Amino acid sequence: MTTNPPPSDPAAVALELERIRRTIEVGFTRTDGALALLVQRHDQTDAQIRDHAARLDAHETRLDVLERGDTERQKRDTERLAALERSRWPLPSVAALVAALGLILSVWQYATRT
């Protein structure tokens, strides 16, 4: 059985101070480790945020190009539509001309009968 030395003994005080110092060092070491882990996670999160921001900027740029109609496909479609509209313009004129000619022939036939 061990006996505890009296609290006024300088050796006992020094021993207790050494135990407290070790306990505090272990606590600081744990805290330093936890802080280092938090800093590492913060750095990783910052890198992910930068990556996401860069990808978002790229998507916004592509969307702007699409909205302005600057893609090659959109330019081809616009040119194709314009060509179709240009080639279609005489159709209503031809239809009106045929209708007028039909009316004139009908009136002529009716006039020559009577």
PDB file of C-alpha atoms in Angstrom:
ATOM      1  CA  MET A   1       0.000   0.000   0.000  1.00  0.00           C
ATOM      2  CA  THR A   2       1.349   3.379  -0.926  1.00  0.00           C
ATOM      3  CA  THR A   3       0.928   6.391   1.159  1.00  0.00           C
ATOM      4  CA  ASN A   4       0.393   9.824  -0.241  1.00  0.00           C
ATOM      5  CA  PRO A   5       2.967  12.363   0.817  1.00  0.00           C
ATOM      6  CA  PRO A   6       1.712  15.401   2.676  1.00  0.00           C
ATOM      7  CA  PRO A   7       0.570  18.271   0.374  1.00  0.00           C
ATOM      8  CA  SER A   8       3.194  20.615   1.788  1.00  0.00           C
ATOM      9  CA  ASP A   9       6.049  18.391   0.622  1.00  0.00           C
ATOM     10  CA  PRO A  10       7.939  20.182  -2.214  1.00  0.00           C
ATOM     11  CA  ALA A  11       8.575  16.896  -4.039  1.00  0.00           C
ATOM     12  CA  ALA A  12       4.849  16.066  -3.999  1.00  0.00           C
ATOM     13  CA  VAL A  13       3.995  19.547  -5.290  1.00  0.00           C
ATOM     14  CA  ALA A  14       6.563  19.203  -8.079  1.00  0.00           C
ATOM     15  CA  LEU A  15       5.184  15.767  -8.990  1.00  0.00           C
ATOM     16  CA  GLU A  16       1.593  17.087  -9.156  1.00  0.00           C
ATOM     17  CA  LEU A  17       2.705  20.065 -11.236  1.00  0.00           C
ATOM     18  CA  GLU A  18       4.427  17.673 -13.671  1.00  0.00           C
ATOM     19  CA  ARG A  19       1.225  15.579 -13.984  1.00  0.00           C
ATOM     20  CA  ILE A  20      -0.835  18.705 -14.617  1.00  0.00           C
ATOM     21  CA  ARG A  21       1.694  19.890 -17.188  1.00  0.00           C
ATOM     22  CA  ARG A  22       1.493  16.537 -19.042  1.00  0.00           C
ATOM     23  CA  THR A  23      -2.298  16.622 -18.987  1.00  0.00           C
ATOM     24  CA  ILE A  24      -2.301  20.160 -20.373  1.00  0.00           C
ATOM     25  CA  GLU A  25       0.232  19.207 -23.094  1.00  0.00           C
ATOM     26  CA  VAL A  26      -1.889  16.231 -24.139  1.00  0.00           C
ATOM     27  CA  GLY A  27      -4.967  18.483 -24.295  1.00  0.00           C
ATOM     28  CA  PHE A  28      -3.108  21.089 -26.380  1.00  0.00           C
ATOM     29  CA  THR A  29      -1.843  18.361 -28.721  1.00  0.00           C
ATOM     30  CA  ARG A  30      -5.387  17.090 -29.253  1.00  0.00           C
ATOM     31  CA  THR A  31      -6.616  20.635 -29.831  1.00  0.00           C
ATOM     32  CA  ASP A  32      -3.781  21.306 -32.303  1.00  0.00           C
ATOM     33  CA  GLY A  33      -4.647  18.110 -34.183  1.00  0.00           C
ATOM     34  CA  ALA A  34      -8.328  19.031 -34.344  1.00  0.00           C
ATOM     35  CA  LEU A  35      -7.467  22.543 -35.548  1.00  0.00           C
ATOM     36  CA  ALA A  36      -5.113  21.164 -38.208  1.00  0.00           C
ATOM     37  CA  LEU A  37      -7.905  18.869 -39.439  1.00  0.00           C
ATOM     38  CA  LEU A  38     -10.326  21.787 -39.568  1.00  0.00           C
ATOM     39  CA  VAL A  39      -7.818  23.887 -41.526  1.00  0.00           C
ATOM     40  CA  GLN A  40      -7.290  21.028 -43.992  1.00  0.00           C
ATOM     41  CA  ARG A  41     -11.052  20.598 -44.487  1.00  0.00           C
ATOM     42  CA  HIS A  42     -11.419  24.362 -44.910  1.00  0.00           C
ATOM     43  CA  ASP A  43      -8.741  24.356 -47.611  1.00  0.00           C
ATOM     44  CA  GLN A  44     -10.454  21.449 -49.389  1.00  0.00           C
ATOM     45  CA  THR A  45     -13.795  23.252 -49.225  1.00  0.00           C
ATOM     46  CA  ASP A  46     -12.211  26.409 -50.647  1.00  0.00           C
ATOM     47  CA  ALA A  47     -10.759  24.386 -53.522  1.00  0.00           C
ATOM     48  CA  GLN A  48     -14.157  22.815 -54.227  1.00  0.00           C
ATOM     49  CA  ILE A  49     -15.835  26.212 -54.152  1.00  0.00           C
ATOM     50  CA  ARG A  50     -13.278  27.589 -56.626  1.00  0.00           C
ATOM     51  CA  ASP A  51     -13.840  24.567 -58.881  1.00  0.00           C
ATOM     52  CA  HIS A  52     -17.616  24.981 -58.729  1.00  0.00           C
ATOM     53  CA  ALA A  53     -17.309  28.708 -59.436  1.00  0.00           C
ATOM     54  CA  ALA A  54     -15.135  28.023 -62.484  1.00  0.00           C
ATOM     55  CA  ARG A  55     -17.606  25.432 -63.780  1.00  0.00           C
ATOM     56  CA  LEU A  56     -20.492  27.813 -63.177  1.00  0.00           C
ATOM     57  CA  ASP A  57     -18.704  30.552 -65.123  1.00  0.00           C
ATOM     58  CA  ALA A  58     -18.147  28.137 -68.013  1.00  0.00           C
ATOM     59  CA  HIS A  59     -21.842  27.199 -68.015  1.00  0.00           C
ATOM     60  CA  GLU A  60     -22.884  30.843 -67.938  1.00  0.00           C
ATOM     61  CA  THR A  61     -20.618  31.578 -70.893  1.00  0.00           C
ATOM     62  CA  ARG A  62     -22.110  28.715 -72.903  1.00  0.00           C
ATOM     63  CA  LEU A  63     -25.629  29.805 -71.985  1.00  0.00           C
ATOM     64  CA  ASP A  64     -24.881  33.373 -73.077  1.00  0.00           C
ATOM     65  CA  VAL A  65     -23.669  32.074 -76.445  1.00  0.00           C
ATOM     66  CA  LEU A  66     -26.860  30.048 -76.839  1.00  0.00           C
ATOM     67  CA  GLU A  67     -29.085  32.965 -75.887  1.00  0.00           C
ATOM     68  CA  ARG A  68     -27.359  35.292 -78.375  1.00  0.00           C
ATOM     69  CA  GLY A  69     -27.693  32.682 -81.129  1.00  0.00           C
ATOM     70  CA  ASP A  70     -23.978  32.632 -81.876  1.00  0.00           C
ATOM     71  CA  THR A  71     -23.605  28.876 -82.282  1.00  0.00           C
ATOM     72  CA  GLU A  72     -22.865  27.452 -85.717  1.00  0.00           C
ATOM     73  CA  ARG A  73     -26.035  25.388 -85.678  1.00  0.00           C
ATOM     74  CA  GLN A  74     -28.194  28.401 -84.895  1.00  0.00           C
ATOM     75  CA  LYS A  75     -26.520  30.399 -87.676  1.00  0.00           C
ATOM     76  CA  ARG A  76     -27.102  27.572 -90.171  1.00  0.00           C
ATOM     77  CA  ASP A  77     -30.747  27.271 -89.119  1.00  0.00           C
ATOM     78  CA  THR A  78     -31.286  31.015 -89.496  1.00  0.00           C
ATOM     79  CA  GLU A  79     -29.712  31.000 -92.973  1.00  0.00           C
ATOM     80  CA  ARG A  80     -31.784  27.976 -93.990  1.00  0.00           C
ATOM     81  CA  LEU A  81     -34.995  29.600 -92.796  1.00  0.00           C
ATOM     82  CA  ALA A  82     -34.176  32.810 -94.676  1.00  0.00           C
ATOM     83  CA  ALA A  83     -33.517  30.819 -97.866  1.00  0.00           C
ATOM     84  CA  LEU A  84     -36.831  28.984 -97.492  1.00  0.00           C
ATOM     85  CA  GLU A  85     -38.684  32.249 -96.985  1.00  0.00           C
ATOM     86  CA  ARG A  86     -37.045  33.808-100.068  1.00  0.00           C
ATOM     87  CA  SER A  87     -37.936  30.827-102.259  1.00  0.00           C
ATOM     88  CA  ARG A  88     -41.539  30.805-101.059  1.00  0.00           C
ATOM     89  CA  TRP A  89     -42.462  34.441-101.755  1.00  0.00           C
ATOM     90  CA  PRO A  90     -43.798  33.973-105.342  1.00  0.00           C
ATOM     91  CA  LEU A  91     -46.342  31.333-104.340  1.00  0.00           C
ATOM     92  CA  PRO A  92     -49.032  33.747-103.086  1.00  0.00           C
ATOM     93  CA  SER A  93     -48.484  35.941-106.160  1.00  0.00           C
ATOM     94  CA  VAL A  94     -48.820  32.974-108.496  1.00  0.00           C
ATOM     95  CA  ALA A  95     -51.980  31.850-106.687  1.00  0.00           C
ATOM     96  CA  ALA A  96     -53.526  35.320-107.035  1.00  0.00           C
ATOM     97  CA  LEU A  97     -52.589  35.423-110.729  1.00  0.00           C
ATOM     98  CA  VAL A  98     -54.165  32.005-111.376  1.00  0.00           C
ATOM     99  CA  ALA A  99     -57.314  33.042-109.530  1.00  0.00           C
ATOM    100  CA  ALA A 100     -57.581  36.257-111.544  1.00  0.00           C
ATOM    101  CA  LEU A 101     -57.011  34.355-114.786  1.00  0.00           C
ATOM    102  CA  GLY A 102     -59.700  31.863-113.806  1.00  0.00           C
ATOM    103  CA  LEU A 103     -62.123  34.690-113.109  1.00  0.00           C
ATOM    104  CA  ILE A 104     -61.381  36.342-116.457  1.00  0.00           C
ATOM    105  CA  LEU A 105     -61.889  33.051-118.298  1.00  0.00           C
ATOM    106  CA  SER A 106     -65.146  32.416-116.462  1.00  0.00           C
ATOM    107  CA  VAL A 107     -66.419  35.896-117.333  1.00  0.00           C
ATOM    108  CA  TRP A 108     -65.334  35.455-120.970  1.00  0.00           C
ATOM    109  CA  GLN A 109     -67.065  32.075-121.237  1.00  0.00           C
ATOM    110  CA  TYR A 110     -70.216  33.500-119.740  1.00  0.00           C
ATOM    111  CA  ALA A 111     -70.084  36.506-122.055  1.00  0.00           C
ATOM    112  CA  THR A 112     -69.575  34.393-125.160  1.00  0.00           C
ATOM    113  CA  ARG A 113     -72.526  32.147-124.343  1.00  0.00           C
ATOM    114  CA  THR A 114     -75.102  34.840-124.247  1.00  0.00           C
TER     115      THR A 114
END
